[in-house]
Short mmCIF file of C-alpha atoms and ligand atoms in Angstrom, two decimals:
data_model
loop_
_atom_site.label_atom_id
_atom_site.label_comp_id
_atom_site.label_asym_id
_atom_site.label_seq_id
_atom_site.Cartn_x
_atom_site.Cartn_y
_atom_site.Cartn_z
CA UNK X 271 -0.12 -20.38 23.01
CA UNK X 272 -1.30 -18.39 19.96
CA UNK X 273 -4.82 -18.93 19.67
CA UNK X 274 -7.00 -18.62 16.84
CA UNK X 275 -11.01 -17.44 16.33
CA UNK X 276 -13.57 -17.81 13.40
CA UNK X 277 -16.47 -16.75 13.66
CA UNK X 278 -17.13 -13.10 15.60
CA UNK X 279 -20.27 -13.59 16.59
CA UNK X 280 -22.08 -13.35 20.22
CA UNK X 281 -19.60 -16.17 21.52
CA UNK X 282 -16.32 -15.54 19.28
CA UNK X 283 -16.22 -12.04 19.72
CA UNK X 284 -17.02 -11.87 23.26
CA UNK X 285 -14.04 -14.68 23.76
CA UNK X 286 -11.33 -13.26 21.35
CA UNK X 287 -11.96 -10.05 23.38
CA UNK X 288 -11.44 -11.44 26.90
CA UNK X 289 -8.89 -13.08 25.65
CA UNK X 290 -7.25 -10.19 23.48
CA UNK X 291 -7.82 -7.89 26.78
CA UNK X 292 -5.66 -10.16 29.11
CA UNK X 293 -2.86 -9.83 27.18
CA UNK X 294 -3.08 -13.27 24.91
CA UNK X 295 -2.12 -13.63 21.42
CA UNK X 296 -5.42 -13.75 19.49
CA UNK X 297 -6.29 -13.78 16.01
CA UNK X 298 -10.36 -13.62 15.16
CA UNK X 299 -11.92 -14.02 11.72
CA UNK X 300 -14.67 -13.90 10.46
CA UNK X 301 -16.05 -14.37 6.87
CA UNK X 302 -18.31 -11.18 6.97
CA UNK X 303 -16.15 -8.73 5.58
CA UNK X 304 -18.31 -5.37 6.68
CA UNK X 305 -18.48 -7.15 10.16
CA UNK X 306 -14.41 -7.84 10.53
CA UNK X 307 -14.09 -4.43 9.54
CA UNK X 308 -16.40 -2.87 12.00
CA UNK X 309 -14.85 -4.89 14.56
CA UNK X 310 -11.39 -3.87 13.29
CA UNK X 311 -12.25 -0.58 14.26
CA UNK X 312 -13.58 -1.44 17.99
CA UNK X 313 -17.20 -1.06 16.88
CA UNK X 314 -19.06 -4.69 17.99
CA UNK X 315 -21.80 -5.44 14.95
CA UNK X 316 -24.74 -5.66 18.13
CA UNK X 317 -25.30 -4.26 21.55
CA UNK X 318 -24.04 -5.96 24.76
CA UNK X 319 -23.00 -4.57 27.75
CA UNK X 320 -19.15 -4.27 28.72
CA UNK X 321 -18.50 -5.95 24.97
CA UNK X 322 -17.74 -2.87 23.43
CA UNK X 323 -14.60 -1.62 26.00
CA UNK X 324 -13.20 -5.11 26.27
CA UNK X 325 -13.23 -5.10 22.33
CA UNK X 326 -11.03 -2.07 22.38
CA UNK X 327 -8.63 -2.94 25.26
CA UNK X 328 -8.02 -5.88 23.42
CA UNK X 329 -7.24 -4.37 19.99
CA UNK X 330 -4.70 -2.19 22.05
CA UNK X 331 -3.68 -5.11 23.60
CA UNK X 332 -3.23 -8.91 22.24
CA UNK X 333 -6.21 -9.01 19.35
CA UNK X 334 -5.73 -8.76 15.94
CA UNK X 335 -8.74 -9.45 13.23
CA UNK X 336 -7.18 -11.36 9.98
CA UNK X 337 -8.79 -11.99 6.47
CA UNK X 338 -7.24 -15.15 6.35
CA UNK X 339 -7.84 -17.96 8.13
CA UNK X 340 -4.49 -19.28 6.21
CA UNK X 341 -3.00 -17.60 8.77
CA UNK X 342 -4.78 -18.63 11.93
CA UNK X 343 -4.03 -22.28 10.60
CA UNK X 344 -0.38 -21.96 10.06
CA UNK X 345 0.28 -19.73 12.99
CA UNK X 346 -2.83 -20.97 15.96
CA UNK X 347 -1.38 -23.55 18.34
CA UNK X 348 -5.24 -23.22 19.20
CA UNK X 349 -7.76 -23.03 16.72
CA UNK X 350 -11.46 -21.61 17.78
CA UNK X 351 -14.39 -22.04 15.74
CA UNK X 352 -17.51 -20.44 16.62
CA UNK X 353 -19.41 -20.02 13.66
CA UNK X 354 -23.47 -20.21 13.97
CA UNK X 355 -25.56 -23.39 13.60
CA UNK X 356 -28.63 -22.21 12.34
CA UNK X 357 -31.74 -24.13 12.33
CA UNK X 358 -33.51 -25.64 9.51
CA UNK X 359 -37.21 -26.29 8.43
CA UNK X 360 -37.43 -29.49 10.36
CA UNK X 361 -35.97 -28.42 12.99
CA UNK X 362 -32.31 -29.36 12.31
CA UNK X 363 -29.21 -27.77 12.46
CA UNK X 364 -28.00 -26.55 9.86
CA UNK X 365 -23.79 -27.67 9.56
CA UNK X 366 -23.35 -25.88 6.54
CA UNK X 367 -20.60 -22.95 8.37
CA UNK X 368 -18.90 -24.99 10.76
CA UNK X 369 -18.58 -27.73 7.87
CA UNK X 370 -17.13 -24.70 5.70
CA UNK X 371 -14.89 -23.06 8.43
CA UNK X 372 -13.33 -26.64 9.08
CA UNK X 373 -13.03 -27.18 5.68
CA UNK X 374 -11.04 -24.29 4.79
CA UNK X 375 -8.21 -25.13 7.89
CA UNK X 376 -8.21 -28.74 6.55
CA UNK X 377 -7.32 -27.41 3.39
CA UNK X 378 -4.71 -24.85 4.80
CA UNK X 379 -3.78 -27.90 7.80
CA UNK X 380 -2.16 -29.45 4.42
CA UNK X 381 0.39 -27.04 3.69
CA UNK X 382 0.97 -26.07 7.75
CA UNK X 383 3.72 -27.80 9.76
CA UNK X 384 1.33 -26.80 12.65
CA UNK X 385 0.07 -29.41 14.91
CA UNK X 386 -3.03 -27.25 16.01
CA UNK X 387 -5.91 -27.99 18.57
CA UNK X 388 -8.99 -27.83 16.61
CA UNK X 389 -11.85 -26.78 19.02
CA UNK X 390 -15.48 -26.87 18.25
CA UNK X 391 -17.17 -24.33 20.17
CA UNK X 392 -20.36 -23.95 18.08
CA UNK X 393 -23.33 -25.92 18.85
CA UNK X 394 -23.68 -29.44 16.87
CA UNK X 395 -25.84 -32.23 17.60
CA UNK X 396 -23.99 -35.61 19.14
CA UNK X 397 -21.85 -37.46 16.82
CA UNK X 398 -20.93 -34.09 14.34
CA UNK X 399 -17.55 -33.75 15.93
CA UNK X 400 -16.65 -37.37 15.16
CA UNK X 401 -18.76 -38.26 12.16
CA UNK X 402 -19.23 -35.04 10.14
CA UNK X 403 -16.36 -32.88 11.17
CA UNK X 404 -13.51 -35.58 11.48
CA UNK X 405 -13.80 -36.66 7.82
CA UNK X 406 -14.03 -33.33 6.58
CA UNK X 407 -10.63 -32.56 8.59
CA UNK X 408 -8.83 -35.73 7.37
CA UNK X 409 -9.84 -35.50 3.83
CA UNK X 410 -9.21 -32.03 3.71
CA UNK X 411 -5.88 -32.17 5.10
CA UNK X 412 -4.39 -35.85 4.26
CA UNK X 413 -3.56 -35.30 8.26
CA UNK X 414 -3.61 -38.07 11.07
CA UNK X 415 -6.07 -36.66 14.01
CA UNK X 416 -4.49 -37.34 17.29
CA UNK X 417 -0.40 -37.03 15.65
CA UNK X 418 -1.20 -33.48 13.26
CA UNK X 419 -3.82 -32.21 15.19
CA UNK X 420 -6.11 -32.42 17.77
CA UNK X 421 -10.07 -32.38 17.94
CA UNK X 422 -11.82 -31.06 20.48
CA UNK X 423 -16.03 -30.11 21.53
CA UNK X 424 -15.91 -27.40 23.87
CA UNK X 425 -19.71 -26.50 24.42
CA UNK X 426 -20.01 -22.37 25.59
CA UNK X 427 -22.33 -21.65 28.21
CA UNK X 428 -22.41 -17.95 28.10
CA UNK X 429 -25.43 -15.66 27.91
CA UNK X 430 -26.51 -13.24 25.95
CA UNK X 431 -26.52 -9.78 28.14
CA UNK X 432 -23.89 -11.49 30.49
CA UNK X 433 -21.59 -12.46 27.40
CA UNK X 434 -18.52 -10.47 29.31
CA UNK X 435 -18.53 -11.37 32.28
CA UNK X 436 -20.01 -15.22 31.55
CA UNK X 437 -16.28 -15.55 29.45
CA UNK X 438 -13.94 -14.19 32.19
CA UNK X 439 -16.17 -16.59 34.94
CA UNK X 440 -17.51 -19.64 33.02
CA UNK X 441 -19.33 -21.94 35.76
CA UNK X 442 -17.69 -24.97 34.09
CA UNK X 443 -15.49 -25.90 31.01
CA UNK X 444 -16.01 -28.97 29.22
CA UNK X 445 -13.85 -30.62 27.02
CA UNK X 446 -14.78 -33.57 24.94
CA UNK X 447 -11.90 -35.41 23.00
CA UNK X 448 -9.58 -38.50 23.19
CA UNK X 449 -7.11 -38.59 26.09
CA UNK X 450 -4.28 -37.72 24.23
CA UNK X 451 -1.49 -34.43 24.40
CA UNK X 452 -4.58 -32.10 22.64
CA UNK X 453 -6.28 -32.94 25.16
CA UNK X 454 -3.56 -32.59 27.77
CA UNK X 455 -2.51 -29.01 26.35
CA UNK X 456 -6.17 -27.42 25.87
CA UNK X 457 -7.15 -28.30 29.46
CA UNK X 458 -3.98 -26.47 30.74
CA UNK X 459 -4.88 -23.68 28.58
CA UNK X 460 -8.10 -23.27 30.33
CA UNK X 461 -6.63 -24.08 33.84
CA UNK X 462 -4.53 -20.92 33.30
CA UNK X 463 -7.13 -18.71 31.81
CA UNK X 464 -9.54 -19.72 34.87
CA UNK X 465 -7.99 -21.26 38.09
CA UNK X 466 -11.43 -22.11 40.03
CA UNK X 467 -13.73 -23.16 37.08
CA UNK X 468 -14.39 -27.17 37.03
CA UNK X 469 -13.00 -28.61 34.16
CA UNK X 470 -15.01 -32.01 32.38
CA UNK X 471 -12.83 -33.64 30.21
CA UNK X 472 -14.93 -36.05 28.61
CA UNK X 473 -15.47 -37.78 24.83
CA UNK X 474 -16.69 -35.62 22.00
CA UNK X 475 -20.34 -36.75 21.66
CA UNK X 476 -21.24 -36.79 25.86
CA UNK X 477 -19.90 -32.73 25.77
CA UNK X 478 -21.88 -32.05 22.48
CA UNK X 479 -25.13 -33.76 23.95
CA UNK X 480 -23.88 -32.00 27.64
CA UNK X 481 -24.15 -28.64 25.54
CA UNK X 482 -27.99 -30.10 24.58
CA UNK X 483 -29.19 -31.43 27.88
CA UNK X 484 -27.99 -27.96 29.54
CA UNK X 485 -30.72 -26.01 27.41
CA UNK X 486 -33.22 -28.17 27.11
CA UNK X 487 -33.34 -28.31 30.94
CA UNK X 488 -33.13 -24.60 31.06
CA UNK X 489 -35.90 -24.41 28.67
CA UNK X 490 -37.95 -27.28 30.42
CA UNK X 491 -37.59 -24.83 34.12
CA UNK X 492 -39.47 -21.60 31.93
CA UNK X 493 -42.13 -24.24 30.61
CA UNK X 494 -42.67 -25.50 33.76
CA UNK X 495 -43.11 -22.38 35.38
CA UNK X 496 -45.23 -20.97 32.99
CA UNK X 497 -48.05 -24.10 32.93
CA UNK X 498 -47.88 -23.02 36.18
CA UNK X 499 -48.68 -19.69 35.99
CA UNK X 500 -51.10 -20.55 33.49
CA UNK X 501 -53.07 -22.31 36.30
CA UNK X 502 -52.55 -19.74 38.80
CA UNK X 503 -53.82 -17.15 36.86
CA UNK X 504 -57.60 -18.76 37.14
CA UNK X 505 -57.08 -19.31 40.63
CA UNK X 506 -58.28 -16.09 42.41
CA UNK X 507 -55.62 -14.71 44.71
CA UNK X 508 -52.92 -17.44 43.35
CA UNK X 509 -49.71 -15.51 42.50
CA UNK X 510 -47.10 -17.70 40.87
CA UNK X 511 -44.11 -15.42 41.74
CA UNK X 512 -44.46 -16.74 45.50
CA UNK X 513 -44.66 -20.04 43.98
CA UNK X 514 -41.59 -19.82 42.07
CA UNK X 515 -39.99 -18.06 45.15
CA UNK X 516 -40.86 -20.73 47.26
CA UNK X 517 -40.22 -23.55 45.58
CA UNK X 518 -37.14 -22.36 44.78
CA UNK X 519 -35.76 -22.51 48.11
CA UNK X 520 -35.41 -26.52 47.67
CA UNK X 521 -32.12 -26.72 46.71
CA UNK X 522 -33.08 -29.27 44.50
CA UNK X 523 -35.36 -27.47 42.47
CA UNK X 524 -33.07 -23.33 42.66
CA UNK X 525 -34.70 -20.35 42.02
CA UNK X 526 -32.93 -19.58 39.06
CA UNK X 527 -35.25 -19.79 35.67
CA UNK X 528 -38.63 -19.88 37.09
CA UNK X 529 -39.57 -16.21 35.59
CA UNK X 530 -43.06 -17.15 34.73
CA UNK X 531 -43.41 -14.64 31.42
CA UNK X 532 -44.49 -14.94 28.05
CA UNK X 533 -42.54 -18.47 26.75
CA UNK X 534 -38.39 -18.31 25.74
CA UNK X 535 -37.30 -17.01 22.69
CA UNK X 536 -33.56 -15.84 21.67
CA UNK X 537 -31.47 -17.55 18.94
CA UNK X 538 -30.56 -20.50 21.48
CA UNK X 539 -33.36 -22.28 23.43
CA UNK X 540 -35.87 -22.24 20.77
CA UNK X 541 -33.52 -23.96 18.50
CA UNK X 542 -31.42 -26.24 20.88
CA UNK X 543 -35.24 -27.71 22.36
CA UNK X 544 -36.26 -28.33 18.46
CA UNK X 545 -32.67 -29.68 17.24
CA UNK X 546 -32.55 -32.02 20.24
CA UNK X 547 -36.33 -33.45 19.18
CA UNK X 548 -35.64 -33.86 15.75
CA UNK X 549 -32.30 -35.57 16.71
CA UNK X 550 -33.58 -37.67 19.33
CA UNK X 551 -36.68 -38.49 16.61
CA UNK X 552 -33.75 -39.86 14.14
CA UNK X 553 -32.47 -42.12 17.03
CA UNK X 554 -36.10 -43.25 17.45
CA UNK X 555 -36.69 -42.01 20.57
CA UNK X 556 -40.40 -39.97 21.17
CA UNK X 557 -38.90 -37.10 22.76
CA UNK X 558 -42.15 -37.01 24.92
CA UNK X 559 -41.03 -34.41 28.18
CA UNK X 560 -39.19 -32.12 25.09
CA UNK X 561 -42.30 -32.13 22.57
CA UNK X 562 -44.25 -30.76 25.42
CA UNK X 563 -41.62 -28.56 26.61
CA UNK X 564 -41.70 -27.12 23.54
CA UNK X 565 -45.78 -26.96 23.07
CA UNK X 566 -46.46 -25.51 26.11
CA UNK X 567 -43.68 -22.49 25.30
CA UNK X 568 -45.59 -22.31 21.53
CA UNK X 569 -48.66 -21.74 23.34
CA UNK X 570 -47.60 -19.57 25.99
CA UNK X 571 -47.89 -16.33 22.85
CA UNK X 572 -51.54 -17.70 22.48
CA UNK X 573 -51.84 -17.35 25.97
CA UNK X 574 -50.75 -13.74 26.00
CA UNK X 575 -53.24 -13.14 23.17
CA UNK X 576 -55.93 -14.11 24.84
CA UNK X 577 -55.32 -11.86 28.00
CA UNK X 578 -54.95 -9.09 25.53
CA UNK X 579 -58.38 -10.35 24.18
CA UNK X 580 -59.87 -10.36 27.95
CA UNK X 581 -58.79 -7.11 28.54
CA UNK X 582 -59.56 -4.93 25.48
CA UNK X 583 -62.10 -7.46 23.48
CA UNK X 584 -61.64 -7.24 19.59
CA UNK X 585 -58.45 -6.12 18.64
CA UNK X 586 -59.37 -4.56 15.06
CA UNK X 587 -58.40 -0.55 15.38
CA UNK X 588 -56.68 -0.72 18.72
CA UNK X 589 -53.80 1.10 19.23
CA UNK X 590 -51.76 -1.52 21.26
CA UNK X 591 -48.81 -0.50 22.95
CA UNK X 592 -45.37 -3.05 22.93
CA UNK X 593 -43.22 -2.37 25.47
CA UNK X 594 -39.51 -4.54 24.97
CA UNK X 595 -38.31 -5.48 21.29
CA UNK X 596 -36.02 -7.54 22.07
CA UNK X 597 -35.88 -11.28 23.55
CA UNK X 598 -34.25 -10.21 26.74
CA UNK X 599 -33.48 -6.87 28.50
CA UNK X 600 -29.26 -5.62 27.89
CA UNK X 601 -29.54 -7.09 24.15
CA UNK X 602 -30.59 -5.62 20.95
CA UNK X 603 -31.13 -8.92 19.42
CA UNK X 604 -34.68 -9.85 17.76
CA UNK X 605 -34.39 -13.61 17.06
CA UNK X 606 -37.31 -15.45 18.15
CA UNK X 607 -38.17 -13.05 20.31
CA UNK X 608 -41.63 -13.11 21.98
CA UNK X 609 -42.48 -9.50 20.81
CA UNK X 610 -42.03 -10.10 17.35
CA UNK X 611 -44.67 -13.14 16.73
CA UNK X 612 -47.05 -11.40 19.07
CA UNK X 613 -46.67 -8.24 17.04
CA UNK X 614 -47.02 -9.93 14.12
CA UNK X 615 -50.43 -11.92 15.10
CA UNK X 616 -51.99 -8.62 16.66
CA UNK X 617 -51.10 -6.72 13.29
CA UNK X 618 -53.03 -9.71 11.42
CA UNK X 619 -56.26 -9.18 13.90
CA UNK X 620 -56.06 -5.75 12.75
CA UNK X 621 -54.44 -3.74 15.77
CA UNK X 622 -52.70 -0.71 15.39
CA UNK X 623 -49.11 -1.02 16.57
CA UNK X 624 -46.43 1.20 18.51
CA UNK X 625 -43.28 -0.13 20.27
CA UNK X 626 -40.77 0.54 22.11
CA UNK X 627 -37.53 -0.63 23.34
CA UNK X 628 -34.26 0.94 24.66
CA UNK X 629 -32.11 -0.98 22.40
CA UNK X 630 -33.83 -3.02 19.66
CA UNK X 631 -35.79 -0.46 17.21
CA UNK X 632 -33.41 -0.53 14.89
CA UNK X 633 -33.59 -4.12 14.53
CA UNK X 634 -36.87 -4.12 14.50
CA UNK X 635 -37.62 -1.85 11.37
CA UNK X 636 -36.10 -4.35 9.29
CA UNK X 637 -38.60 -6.79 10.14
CA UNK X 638 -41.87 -4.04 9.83
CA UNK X 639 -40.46 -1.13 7.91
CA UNK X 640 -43.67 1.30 7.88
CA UNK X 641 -45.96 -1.36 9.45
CA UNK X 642 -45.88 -0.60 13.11
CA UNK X 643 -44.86 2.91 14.69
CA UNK X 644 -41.78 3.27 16.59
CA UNK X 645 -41.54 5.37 19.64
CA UNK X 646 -38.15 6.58 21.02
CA UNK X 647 -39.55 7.25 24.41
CA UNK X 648 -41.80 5.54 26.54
CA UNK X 649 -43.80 8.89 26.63
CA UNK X 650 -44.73 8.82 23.22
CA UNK X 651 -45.29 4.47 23.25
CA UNK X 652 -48.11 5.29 25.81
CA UNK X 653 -49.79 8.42 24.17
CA UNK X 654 -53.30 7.43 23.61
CA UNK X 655 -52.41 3.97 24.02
CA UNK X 656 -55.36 1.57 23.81
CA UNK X 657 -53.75 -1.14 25.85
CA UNK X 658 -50.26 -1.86 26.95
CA UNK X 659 -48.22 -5.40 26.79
CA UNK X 660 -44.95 -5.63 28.47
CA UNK X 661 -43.20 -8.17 27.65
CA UNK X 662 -39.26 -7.71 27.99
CA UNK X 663 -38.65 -7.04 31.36
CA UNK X 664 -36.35 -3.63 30.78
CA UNK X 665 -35.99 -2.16 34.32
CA UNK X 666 -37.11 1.23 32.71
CA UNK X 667 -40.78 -0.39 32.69
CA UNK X 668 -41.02 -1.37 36.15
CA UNK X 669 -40.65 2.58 36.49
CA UNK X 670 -44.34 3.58 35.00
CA UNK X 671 -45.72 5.91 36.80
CA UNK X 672 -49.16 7.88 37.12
CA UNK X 673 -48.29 10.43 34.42
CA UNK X 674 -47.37 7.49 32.12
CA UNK X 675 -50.99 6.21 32.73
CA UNK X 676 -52.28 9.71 31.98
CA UNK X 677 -51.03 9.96 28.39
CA UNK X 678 -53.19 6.69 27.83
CA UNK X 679 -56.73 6.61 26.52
CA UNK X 680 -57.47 3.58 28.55
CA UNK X 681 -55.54 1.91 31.48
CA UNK X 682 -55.02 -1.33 30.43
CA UNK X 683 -51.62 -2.73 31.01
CA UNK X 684 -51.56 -6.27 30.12
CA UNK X 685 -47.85 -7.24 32.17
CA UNK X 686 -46.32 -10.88 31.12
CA UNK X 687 -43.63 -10.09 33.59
CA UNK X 688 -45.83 -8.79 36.32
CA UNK X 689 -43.15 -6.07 36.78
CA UNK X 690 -45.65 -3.77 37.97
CA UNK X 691 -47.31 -5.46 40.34
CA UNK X 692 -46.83 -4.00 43.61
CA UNK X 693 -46.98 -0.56 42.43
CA UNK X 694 -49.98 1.52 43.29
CA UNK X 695 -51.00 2.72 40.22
CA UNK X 696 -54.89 2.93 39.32
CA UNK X 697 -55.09 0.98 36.24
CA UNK X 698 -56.62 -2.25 34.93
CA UNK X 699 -53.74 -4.74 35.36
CA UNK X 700 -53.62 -8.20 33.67
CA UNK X 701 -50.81 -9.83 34.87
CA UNK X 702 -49.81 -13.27 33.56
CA UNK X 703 -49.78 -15.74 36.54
CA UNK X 704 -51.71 -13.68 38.97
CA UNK X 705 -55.48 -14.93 39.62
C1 UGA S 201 -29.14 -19.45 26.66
C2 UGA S 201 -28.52 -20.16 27.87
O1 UGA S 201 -29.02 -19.58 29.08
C3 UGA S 201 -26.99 -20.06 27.86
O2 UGA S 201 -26.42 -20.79 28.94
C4 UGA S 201 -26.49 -20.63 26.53
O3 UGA S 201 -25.07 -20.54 26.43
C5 UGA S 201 -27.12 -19.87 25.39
O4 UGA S 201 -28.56 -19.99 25.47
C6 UGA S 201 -26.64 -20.48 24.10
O5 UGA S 201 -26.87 -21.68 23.88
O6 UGA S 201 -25.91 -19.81 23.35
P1 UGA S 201 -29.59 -16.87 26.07
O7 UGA S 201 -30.21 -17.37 24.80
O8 UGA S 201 -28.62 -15.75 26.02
O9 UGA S 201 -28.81 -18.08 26.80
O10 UGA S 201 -30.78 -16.42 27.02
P2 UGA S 201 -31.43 -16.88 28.39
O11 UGA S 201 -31.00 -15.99 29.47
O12 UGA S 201 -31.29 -18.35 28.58
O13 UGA S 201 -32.98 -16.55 28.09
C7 UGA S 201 -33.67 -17.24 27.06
C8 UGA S 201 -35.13 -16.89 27.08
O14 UGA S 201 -35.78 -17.45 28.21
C9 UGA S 201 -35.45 -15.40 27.11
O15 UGA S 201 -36.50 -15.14 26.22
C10 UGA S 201 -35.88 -15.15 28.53
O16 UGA S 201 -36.78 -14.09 28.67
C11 UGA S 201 -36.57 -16.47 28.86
N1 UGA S 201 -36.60 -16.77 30.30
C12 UGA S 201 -35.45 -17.02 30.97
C13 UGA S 201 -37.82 -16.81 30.96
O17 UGA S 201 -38.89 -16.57 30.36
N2 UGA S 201 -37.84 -17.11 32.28
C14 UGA S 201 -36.71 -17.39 32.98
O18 UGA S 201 -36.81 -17.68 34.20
C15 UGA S 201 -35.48 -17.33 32.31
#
């Protein structure tokens, strides 16, 4: 089956390349024209790992990028979209692409003998599919849904850093639609693409708020952990990494996402925690456990503040030292990351700012142009450094050494990943979490 992708962002481009790589007939779109073209020519518009290779093995192979999604519609028996769903003000999504994108193949579905499978990949809050999307899809296309074409929420679970190899071994596929032969022929697409994945066939609003729960339990885990830490770090001696260790060996509780650090940023979590309160607020429902989720993770860059603060004192004219740009180590992305609001509230206290990160300056200096200093190694990040905050985890950090500490004026190393903590090294060390 020919399949279809708009949108060539973190999740469309990583899939029309795994896809495109093993050989299947793929067509990707996307409405940025300086980004199709880019990725026309094997060069992915961001970093992440593997991404760039599979891209290119899959332009030799099965991919081709189009300019018209005319064509995906009348030649897709499957029909991706993946555009973004920002957020708004209030916390919302914001439908405004995916509305577009199905617009325009409701408007080419008219013309198209095609009987496609319409599947919603991108991130919408319960009831979009069905309510928002549906309409848009009939009206559009003066098409019966279920006899013309097919529509179906397929949440993506992949991560950012792991984009590659999260497509070619999903942990689970869900599929919500109406039992019907969409259904029937997008689940035996999948069960040929990946033989031992679980597939959930379920309605369209249970995957979309499935796609929901998952992050705002992922994001719930790192708030958790980090009130945690939070206490252990006034408990002399307490040490929250063999807390999180421990406990983790319940196999009810998993060690996985109990890195105590400095709260979760990225374009996902953030926005998934606040589109699921302001949802759940329409319903009615006080989103109690999910408000706090989300307070403790705001407060959690206050909390690194005010370690700085205990470390160094007033921050006016210190040269303060950001180590890790970006909102995760293997990414170049900047989106709600961490680094960015703390850099931003230290250069308002009056600190003098130089950063580093392997992948992310370039980001980065369109956000601060001349405002901070950048440093391309982490030589010249420490040289007469004031103070130093880690705060993406980068496993070039966890290799400071004496010399590093040498170019310094003072030792302070103030360590939100506690990434240095069993090293040796003379210094004064605030770890987050560590009494
Ligand atoms: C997240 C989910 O993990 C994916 O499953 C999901 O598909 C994706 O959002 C999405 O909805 O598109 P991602 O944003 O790539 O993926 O990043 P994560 O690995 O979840 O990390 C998010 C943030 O949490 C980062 O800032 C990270 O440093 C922080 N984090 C993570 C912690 O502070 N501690 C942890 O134990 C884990």
């Amino acid at each position: 089956m020919k399949v279809g992708i708009i949108g060539l962002g973190f999740v469309g481009l990583s899939f029309a390349s795994v896809l495109g790589s093993k050989n299947h007939s793929t067509l990707g779109f996307d409405s940025d024209k300086k980004k199709s073209s880019q990725i026309k020519n094997g060069k992915p518009p961001f970093y992440e790992p593997h991404l760039e290779e599979t891209l290119n093995q899959a332009l030799r192979k099965g991919l081709e990028i189009t300019d018209n999604i005319a064509t995906i519609v009348k030649s897709c028996q499957i029909i991706f979209v993946t555009v973004g769903t920002p957020q708004g003000n209030d916390g919302s999504i914001n439908l405004s692409m995916v509305k577009s994108a199905v617009e325009e193949i409701g408007k080419h579905l008219k013309y198209s003998k095609n009987k496609p499978i319409i599947v919603i990949k991108s991130t919408v809050v319960p009831g979009t599919a069905l309510d928002v999307l549906l309409p848009i899809l009939v009206s559009k296309s003066r098409k019966k849904p279920g006899k013309d074409f097919g529509l179906i929420t397929n949440p993506e679970f992949l991560r950012e850093s792991m984009a590659i190899s999260d497509t070619v071994n999903p942990h689970a596929i869900v599929l919500g639609g109406t039992k019907d032969r969409f259904m029937n022929a997008i689940k035996k697409f999948y069960e040929n693409l990946h033989k031992n994945t679980p597939i959930i066939a379920t309605n369209n609003q249970t995957a979309e708020m499935i796609k929901y729960t998952n992050n705002s339990f992922l994001a719930t885990k790192i708030s958790f952990i980090n009130q945690i830490s939070n206490i252990c770090q006034l408990i002399p001696g307490a040490n929250v990494e063999d807390v999180a260790r421990t406990i983790g060996l319940d196999p009810r509780i998993g060690h996985l996402f109990l890195n105590a650090g400095p709260g979760y940023g990225g374009s996902c979590l953030p926005k998934d925690v606040a589109a699921i309160i302001n949802f759940s607020n329409s319903l009615g429902i006080n989103p109690l456990l999910l408000n706090a989720v989300k307070q403790v993770n705001d407060y959690q860059l206050k909390h690194v503040i005010l370690t700085i603060k205990r470390a160094i004192g007033t921050l006016k004219k210190k040269r303060i030292t950001v180590l890790g740009l970006a909102f995760k180590p293997d990414t170049d992305d900047i989106r709600d990351s961490v680094s960015i609001k703390l850099i931003q509230s230290l250069l308002k206290q009056g600190a003098k700012i130089i950063v580093h990160d392997p992948k992310a300056i370039e980001n980065t200096k369109n956000i601060f142009k001349e405002k901070i200093s950048y440093a391309e190694s982490l030589d010249d990040a420490l040289r007469k450094s004031q103070c130093c905050v880690i705060i993406t985890p980068w496993k070039e950090y966890s290799k400071i050494n004496e010399r590093h500490l040498q170019l310094m004026e003072k030792r302070i190393i103030v360590d939100t990943r506690r990434i240095l903590n069993n090293s040796k090294l003379k210094m004064n060390y605030y770890p987050i979490g560590i009494g």
